[in-house]
Tab-separated table of N, CA and C in Angstrom:
chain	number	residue	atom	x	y	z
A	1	UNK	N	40.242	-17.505	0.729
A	1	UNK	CA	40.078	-17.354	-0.708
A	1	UNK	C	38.618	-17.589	-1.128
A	2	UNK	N	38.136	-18.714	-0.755
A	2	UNK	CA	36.930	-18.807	-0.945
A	2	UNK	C	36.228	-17.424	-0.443
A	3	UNK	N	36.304	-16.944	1.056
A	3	UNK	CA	35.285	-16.045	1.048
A	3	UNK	C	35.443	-15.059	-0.019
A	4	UNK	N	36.461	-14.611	-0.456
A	4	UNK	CA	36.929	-13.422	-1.265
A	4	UNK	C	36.124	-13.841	-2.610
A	5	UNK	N	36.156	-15.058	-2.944
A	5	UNK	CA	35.391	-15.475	-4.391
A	5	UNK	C	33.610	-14.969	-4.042
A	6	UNK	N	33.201	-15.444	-2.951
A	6	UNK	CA	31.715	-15.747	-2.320
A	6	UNK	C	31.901	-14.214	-2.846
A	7	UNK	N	32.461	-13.340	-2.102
A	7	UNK	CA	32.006	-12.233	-1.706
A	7	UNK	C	32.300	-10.917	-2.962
A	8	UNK	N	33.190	-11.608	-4.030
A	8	UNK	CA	33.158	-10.883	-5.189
A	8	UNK	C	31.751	-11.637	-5.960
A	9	UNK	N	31.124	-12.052	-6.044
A	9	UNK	CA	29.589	-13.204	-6.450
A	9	UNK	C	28.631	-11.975	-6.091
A	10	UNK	N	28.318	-12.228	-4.990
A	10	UNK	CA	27.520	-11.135	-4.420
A	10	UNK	C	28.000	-10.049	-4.769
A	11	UNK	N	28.699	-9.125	-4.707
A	11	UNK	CA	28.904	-7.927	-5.150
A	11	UNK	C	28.663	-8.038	-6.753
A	12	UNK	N	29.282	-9.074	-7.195
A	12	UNK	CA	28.435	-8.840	-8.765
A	12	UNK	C	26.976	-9.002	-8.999
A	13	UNK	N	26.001	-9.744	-8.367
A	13	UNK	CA	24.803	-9.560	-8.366
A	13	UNK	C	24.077	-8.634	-8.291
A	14	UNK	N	24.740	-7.713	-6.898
A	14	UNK	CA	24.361	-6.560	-6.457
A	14	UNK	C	24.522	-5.532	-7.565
A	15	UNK	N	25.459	-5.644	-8.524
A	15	UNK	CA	25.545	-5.228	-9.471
A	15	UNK	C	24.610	-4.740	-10.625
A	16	UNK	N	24.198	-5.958	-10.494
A	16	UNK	CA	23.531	-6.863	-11.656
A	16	UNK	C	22.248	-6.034	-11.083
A	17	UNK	N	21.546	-6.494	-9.981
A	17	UNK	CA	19.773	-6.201	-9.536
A	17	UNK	C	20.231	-4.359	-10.334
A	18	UNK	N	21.205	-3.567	-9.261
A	18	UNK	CA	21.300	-2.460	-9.358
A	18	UNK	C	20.818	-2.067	-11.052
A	19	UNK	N	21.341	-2.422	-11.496
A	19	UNK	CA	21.850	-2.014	-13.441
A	19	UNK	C	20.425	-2.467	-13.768
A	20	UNK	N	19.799	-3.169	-13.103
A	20	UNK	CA	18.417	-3.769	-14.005
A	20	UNK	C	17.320	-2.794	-13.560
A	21	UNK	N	17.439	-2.597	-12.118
A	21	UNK	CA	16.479	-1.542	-11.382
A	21	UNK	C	16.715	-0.434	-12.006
A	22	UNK	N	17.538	0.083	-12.593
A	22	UNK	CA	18.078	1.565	-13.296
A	22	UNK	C	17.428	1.435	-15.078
A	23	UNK	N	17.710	0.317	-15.627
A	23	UNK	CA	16.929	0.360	-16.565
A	23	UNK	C	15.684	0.032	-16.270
A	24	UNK	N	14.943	-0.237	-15.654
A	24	UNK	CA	13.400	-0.549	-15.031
A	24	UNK	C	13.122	0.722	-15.302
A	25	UNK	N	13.655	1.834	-14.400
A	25	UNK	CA	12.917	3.089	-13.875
A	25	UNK	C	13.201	3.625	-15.326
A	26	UNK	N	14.149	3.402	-16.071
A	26	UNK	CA	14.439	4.250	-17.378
A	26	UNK	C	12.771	3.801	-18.433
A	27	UNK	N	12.448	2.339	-18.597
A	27	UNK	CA	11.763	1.953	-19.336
A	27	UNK	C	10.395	2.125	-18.738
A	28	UNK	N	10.080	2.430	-17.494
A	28	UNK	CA	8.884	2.866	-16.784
A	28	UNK	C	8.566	4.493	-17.603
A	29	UNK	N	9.670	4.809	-17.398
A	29	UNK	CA	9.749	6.640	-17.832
A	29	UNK	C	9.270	6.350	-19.698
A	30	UNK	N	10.055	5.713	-19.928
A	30	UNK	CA	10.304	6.031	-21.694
A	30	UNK	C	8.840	5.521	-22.109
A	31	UNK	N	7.785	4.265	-21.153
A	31	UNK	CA	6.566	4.131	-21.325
A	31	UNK	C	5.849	5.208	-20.916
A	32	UNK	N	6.066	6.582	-20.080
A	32	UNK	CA	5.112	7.109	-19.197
A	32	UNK	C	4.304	6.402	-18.186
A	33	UNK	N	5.106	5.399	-17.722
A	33	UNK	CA	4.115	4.250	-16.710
A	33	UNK	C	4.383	5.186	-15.358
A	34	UNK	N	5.175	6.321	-15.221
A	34	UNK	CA	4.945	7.136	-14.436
A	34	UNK	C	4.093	8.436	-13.989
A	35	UNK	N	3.274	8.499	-15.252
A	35	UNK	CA	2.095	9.380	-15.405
A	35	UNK	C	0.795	8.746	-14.994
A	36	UNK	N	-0.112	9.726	-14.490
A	36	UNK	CA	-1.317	8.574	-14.109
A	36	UNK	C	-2.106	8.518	-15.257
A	37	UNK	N	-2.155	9.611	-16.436
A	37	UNK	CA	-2.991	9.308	-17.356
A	37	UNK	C	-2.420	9.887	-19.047
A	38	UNK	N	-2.768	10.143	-19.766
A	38	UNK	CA	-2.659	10.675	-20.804
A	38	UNK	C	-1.976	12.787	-20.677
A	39	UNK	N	-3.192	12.645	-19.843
A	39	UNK	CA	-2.998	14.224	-19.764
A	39	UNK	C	-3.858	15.024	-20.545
A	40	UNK	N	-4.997	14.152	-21.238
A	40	UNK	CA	-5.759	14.987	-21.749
A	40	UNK	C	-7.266	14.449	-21.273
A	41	UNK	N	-7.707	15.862	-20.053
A	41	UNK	CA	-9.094	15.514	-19.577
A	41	UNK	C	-10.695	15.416	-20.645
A	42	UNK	N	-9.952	15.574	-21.581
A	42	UNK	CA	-11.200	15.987	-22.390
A	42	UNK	C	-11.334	14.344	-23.149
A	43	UNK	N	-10.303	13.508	-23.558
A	43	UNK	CA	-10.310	12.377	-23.615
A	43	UNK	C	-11.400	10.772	-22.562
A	44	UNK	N	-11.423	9.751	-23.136
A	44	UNK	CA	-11.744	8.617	-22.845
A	44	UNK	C	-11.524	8.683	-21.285
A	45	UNK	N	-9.749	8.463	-21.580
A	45	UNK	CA	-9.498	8.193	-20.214
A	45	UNK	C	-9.503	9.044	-19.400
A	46	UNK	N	-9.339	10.150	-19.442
A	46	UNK	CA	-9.499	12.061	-18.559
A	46	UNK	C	-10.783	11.537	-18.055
A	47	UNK	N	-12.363	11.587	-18.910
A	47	UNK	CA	-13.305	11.717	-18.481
A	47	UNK	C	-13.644	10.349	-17.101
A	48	UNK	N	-13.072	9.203	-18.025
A	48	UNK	CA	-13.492	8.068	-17.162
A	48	UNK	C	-12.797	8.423	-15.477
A	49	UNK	N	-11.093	8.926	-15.268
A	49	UNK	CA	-10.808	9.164	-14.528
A	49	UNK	C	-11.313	9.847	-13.431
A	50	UNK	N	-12.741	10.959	-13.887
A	50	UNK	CA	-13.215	11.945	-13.576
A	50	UNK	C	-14.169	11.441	-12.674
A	51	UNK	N	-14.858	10.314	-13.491
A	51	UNK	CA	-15.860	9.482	-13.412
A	51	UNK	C	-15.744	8.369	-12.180
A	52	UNK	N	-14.314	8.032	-11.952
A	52	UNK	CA	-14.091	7.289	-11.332
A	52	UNK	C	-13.580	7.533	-9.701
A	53	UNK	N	-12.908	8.975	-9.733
A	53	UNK	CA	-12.844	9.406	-8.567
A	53	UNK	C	-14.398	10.299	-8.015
A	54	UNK	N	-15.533	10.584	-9.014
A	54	UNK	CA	-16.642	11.009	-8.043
A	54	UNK	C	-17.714	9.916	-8.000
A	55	UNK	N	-16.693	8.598	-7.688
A	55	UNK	CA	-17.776	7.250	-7.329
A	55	UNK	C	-17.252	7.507	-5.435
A	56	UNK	N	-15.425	7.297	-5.989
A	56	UNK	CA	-14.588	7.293	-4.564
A	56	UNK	C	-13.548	8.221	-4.980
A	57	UNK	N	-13.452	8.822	-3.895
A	57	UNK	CA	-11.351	9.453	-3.717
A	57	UNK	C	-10.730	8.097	-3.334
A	58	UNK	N	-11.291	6.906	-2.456
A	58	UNK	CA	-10.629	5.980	-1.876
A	58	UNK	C	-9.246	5.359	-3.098
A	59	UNK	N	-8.056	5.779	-2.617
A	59	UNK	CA	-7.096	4.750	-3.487
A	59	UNK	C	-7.020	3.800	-3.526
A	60	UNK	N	-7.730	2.778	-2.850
A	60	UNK	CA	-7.390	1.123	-3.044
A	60	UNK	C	-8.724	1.262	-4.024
A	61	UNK	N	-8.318	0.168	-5.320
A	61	UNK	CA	-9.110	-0.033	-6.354
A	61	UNK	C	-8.999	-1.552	-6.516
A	62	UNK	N	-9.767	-2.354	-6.823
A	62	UNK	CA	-9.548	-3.734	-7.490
A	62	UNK	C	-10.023	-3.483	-9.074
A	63	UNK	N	-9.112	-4.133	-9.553
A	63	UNK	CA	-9.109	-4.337	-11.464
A	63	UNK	C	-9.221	-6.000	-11.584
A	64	UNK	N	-10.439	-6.266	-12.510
A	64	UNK	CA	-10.745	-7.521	-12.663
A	64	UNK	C	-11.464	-7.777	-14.084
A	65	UNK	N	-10.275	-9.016	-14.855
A	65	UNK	CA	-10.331	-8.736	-16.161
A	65	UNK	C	-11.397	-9.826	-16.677
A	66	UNK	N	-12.533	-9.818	-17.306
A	66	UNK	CA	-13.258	-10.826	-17.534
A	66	UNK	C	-12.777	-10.785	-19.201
A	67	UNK	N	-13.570	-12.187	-19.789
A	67	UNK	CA	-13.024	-12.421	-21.084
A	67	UNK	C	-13.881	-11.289	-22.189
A	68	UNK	N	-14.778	-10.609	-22.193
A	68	UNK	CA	-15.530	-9.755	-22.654
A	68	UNK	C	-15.575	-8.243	-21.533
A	69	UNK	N	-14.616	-7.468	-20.794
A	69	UNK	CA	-15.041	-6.889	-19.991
A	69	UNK	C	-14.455	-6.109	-18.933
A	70	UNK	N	-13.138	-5.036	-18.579
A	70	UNK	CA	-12.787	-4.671	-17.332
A	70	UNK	C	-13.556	-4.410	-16.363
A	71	UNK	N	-13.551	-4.607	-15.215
A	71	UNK	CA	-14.121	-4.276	-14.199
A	71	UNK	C	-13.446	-3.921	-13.654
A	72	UNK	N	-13.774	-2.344	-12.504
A	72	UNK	CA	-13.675	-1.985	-11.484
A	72	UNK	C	-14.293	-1.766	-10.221
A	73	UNK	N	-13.929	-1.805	-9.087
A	73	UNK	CA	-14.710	-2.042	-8.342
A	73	UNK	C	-13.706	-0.648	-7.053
A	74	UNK	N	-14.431	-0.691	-6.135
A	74	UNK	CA	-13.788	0.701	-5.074
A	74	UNK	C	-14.722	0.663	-4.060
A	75	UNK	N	-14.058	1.070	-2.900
A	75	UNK	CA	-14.833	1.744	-1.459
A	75	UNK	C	-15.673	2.424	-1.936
A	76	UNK	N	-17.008	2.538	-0.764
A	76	UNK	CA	-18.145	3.309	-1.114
A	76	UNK	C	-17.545	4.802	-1.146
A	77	UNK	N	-18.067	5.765	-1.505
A	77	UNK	CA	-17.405	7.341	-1.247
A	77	UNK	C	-16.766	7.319	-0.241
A	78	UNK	N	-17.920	7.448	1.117
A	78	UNK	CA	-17.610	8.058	2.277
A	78	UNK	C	-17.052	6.414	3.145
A	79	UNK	N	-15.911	6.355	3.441
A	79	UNK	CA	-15.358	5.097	3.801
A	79	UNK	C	-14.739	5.441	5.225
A	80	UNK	N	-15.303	4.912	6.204
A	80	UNK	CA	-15.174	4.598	7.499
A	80	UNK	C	-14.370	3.658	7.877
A	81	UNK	N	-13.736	3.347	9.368
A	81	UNK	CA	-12.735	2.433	9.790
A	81	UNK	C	-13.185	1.119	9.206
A	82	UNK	N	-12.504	0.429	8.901
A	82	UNK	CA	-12.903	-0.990	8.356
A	82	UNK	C	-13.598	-0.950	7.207
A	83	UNK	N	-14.041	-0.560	6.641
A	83	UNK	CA	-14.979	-0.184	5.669
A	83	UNK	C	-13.973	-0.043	4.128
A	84	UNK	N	-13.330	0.028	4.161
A	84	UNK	CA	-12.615	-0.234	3.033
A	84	UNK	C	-12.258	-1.050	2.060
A	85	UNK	N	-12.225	-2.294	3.252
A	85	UNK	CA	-12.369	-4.026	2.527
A	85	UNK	C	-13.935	-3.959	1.657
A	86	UNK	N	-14.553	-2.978	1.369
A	86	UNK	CA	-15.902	-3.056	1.166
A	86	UNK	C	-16.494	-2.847	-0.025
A	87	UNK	N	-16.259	-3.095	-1.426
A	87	UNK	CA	-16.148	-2.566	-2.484
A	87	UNK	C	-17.605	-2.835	-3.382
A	88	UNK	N	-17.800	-1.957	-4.564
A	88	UNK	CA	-19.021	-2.038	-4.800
A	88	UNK	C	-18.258	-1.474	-6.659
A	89	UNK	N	-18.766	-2.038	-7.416
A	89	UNK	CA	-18.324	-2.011	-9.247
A	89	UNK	C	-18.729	-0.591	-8.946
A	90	UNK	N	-17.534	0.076	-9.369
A	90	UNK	CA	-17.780	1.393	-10.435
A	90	UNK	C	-17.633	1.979	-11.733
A	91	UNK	N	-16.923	0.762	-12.582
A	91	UNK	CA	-17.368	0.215	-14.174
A	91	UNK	C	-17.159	-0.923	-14.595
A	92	UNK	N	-17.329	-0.832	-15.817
A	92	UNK	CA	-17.536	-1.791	-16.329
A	92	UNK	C	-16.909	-1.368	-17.895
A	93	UNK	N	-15.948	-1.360	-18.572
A	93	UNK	CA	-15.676	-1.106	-19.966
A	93	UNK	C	-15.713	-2.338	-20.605
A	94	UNK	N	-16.071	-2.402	-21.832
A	94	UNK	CA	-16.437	-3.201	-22.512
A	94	UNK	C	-15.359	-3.654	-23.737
A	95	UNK	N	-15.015	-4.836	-23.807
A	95	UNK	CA	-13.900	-4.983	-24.818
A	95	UNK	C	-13.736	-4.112	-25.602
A	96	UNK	N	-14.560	-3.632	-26.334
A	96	UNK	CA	-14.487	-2.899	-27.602
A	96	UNK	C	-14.282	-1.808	-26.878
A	97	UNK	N	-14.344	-1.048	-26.056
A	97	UNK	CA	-13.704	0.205	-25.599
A	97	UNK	C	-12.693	0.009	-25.010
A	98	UNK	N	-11.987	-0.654	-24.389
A	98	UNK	CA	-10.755	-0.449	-23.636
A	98	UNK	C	-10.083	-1.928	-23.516
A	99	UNK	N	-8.753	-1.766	-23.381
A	99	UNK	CA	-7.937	-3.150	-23.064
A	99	UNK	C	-6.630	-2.994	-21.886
A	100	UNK	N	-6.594	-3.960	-21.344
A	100	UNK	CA	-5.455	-3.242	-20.560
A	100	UNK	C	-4.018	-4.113	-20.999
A	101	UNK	N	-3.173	-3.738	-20.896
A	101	UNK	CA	-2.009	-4.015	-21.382
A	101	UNK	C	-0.833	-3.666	-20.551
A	102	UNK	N	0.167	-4.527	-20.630
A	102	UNK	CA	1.198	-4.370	-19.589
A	102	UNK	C	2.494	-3.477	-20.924
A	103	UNK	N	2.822	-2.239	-20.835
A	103	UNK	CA	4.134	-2.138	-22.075
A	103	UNK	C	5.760	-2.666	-21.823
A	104	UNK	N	5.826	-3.507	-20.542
A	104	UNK	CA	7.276	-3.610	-20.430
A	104	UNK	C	6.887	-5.459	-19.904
A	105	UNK	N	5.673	-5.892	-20.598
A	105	UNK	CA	5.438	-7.580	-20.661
A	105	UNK	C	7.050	-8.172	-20.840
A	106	UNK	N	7.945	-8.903	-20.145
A	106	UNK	CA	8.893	-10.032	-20.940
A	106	UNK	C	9.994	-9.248	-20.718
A	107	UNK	N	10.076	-7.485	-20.519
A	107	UNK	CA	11.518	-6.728	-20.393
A	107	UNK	C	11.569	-6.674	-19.062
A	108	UNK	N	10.815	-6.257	-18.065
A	108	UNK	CA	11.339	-5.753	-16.913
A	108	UNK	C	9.928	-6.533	-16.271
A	109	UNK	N	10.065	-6.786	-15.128
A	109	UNK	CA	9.121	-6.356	-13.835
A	109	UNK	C	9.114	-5.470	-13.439
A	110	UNK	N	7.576	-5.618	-13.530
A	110	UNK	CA	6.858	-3.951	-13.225
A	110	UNK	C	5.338	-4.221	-12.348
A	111	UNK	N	5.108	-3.221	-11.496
A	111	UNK	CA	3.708	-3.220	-11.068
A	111	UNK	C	3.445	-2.391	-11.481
A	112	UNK	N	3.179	-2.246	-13.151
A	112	UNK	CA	2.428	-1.008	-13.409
A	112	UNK	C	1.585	-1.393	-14.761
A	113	UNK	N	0.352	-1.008	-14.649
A	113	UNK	CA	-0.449	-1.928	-16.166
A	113	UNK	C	-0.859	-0.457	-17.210
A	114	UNK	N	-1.401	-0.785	-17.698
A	114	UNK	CA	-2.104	0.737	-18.485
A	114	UNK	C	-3.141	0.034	-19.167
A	115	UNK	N	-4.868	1.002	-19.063
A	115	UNK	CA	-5.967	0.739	-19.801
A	115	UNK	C	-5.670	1.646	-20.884
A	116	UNK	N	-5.821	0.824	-21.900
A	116	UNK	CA	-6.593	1.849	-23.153
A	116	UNK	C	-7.409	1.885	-23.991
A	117	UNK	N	-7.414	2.962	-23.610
A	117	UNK	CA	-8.926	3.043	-24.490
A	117	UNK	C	-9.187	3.420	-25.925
A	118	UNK	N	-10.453	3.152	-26.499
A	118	UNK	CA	-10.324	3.210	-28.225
A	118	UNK	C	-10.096	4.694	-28.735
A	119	UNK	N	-10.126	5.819	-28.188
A	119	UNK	CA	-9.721	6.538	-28.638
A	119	UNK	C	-7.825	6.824	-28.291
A	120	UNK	N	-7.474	5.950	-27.890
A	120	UNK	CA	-6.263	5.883	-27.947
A	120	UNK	C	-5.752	6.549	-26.608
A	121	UNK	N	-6.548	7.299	-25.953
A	121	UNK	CA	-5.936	7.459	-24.352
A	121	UNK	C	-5.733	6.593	-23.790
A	122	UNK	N	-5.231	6.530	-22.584
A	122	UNK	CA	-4.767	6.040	-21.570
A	122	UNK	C	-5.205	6.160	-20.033
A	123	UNK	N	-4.651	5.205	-19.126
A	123	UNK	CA	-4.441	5.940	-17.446
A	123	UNK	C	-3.401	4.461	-17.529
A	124	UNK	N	-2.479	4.579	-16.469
A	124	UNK	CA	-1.509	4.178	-15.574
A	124	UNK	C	-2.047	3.400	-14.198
A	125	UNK	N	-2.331	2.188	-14.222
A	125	UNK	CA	-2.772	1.378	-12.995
A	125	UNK	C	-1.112	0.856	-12.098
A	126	UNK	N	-1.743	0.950	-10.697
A	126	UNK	CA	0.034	0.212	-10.625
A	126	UNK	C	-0.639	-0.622	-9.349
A	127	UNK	N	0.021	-1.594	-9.640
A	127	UNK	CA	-0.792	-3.072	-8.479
A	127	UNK	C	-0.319	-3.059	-7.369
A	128	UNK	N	-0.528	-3.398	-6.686
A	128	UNK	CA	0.308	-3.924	-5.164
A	128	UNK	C	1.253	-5.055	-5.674
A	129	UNK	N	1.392	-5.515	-6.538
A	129	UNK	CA	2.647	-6.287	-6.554
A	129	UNK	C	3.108	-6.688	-7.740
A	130	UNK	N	4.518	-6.737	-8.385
A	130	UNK	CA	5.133	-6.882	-9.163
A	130	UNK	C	4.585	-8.047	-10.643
A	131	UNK	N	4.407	-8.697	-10.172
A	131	UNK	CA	3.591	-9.900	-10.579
A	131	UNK	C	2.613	-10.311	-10.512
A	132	UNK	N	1.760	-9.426	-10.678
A	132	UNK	CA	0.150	-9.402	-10.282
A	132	UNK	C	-0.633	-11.045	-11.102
A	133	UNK	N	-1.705	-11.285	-10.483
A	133	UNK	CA	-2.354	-12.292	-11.385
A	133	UNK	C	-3.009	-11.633	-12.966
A	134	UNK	N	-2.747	-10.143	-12.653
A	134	UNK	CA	-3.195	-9.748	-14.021
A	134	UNK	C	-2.317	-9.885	-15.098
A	135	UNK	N	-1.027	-9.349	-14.421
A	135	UNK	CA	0.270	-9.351	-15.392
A	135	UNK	C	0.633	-11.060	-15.431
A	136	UNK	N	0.481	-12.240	-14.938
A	136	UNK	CA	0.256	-13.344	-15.277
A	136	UNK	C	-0.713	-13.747	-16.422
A	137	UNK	N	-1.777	-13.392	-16.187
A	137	UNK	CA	-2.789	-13.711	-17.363
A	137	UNK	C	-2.423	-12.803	-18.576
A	138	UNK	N	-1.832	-12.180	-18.422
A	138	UNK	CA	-1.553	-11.173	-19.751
A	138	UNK	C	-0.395	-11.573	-20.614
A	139	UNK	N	0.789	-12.119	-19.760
A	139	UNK	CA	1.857	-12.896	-19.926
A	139	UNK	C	1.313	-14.789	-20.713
A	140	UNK	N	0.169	-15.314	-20.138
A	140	UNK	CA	-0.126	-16.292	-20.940
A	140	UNK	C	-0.901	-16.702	-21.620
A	141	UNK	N	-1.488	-15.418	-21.839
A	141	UNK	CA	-2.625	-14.990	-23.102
A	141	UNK	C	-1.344	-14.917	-24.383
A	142	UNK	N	-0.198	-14.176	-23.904
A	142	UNK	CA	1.166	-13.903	-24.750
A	142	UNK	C	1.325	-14.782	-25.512
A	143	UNK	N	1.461	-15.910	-24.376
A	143	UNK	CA	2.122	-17.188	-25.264
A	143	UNK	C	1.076	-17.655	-25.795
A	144	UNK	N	-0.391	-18.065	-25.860
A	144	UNK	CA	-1.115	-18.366	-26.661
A	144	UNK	C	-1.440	-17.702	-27.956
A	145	UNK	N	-1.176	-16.509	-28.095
A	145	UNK	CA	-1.178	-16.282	-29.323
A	145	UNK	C	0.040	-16.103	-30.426
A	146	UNK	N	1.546	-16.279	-29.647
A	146	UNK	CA	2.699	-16.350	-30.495
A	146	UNK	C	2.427	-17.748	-31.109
């Protein structure tokens, strides 16, 4: 009996992750956190995007939020074995132009952030991990200003 209880528990959990992962991907979509950008190249974020892949094509990027300041940083262009760990700033946006923001802060876990910028575009960042130290600091910047 007991196992039968244990094992209806777990199957309701399994439940549970399932139903939450399904609204995740729904509220990823209904943000566009599945788009990489706006969609309009003629925009902020189009151009910066433009800007940012003829520093590197390399996909590993580091995002690093200062209190006045995003930074990015990337592999040199041409990136050789090992050479990747190797990164060098390829901007710098400035508060007043861009902020980054998490849109599903407090509803879901997500590895996915979005910059935006003052003309109101966008791009779609997505971290290596769910809980990034960015989406931490963004989460208790939250509570300091409620």
């Amino acid at each position: 009996m007991a196992e039968w209880l244990l094992s209806s528990k777990v199957r309701a959990r399994a439940r549970a992750r399932a139903l939450d992962e399904e609204e995740r991907k729904k509220a990823i979509t209904a943000h566009a956190l599945d788009q990489l950008f706006d969609g309009d190249w003629t925009a902020t974020a189009g151009q910066f995007l433009l800007r940012l892949y003829g520093h590197s094509s390399h996909p590993k990027r580091l995002l690093v939020l200062t209190p006045d300041r995003i930074v990015l940083a990337a592999p040199p262009k041409r990136v050789s074995v090992r050479q990747a760990e190797r990164m060098v700033v390829v901007a710098e946006l400035p508060a007043s132009e861009a902020r980054v923001e998490d849109p599903l802060l407090g509803v879901h876990r997500s590895d996915r952030l979005r910059i935006v910028f003052a003309d109101g575009s966008w791009l779609t960042v997505i971290t290596d991990e769910e809980r990034s130290e960015i989406h931490k600091h963004l989460m208790r910047r939250l509570r300091t200003v409620s």
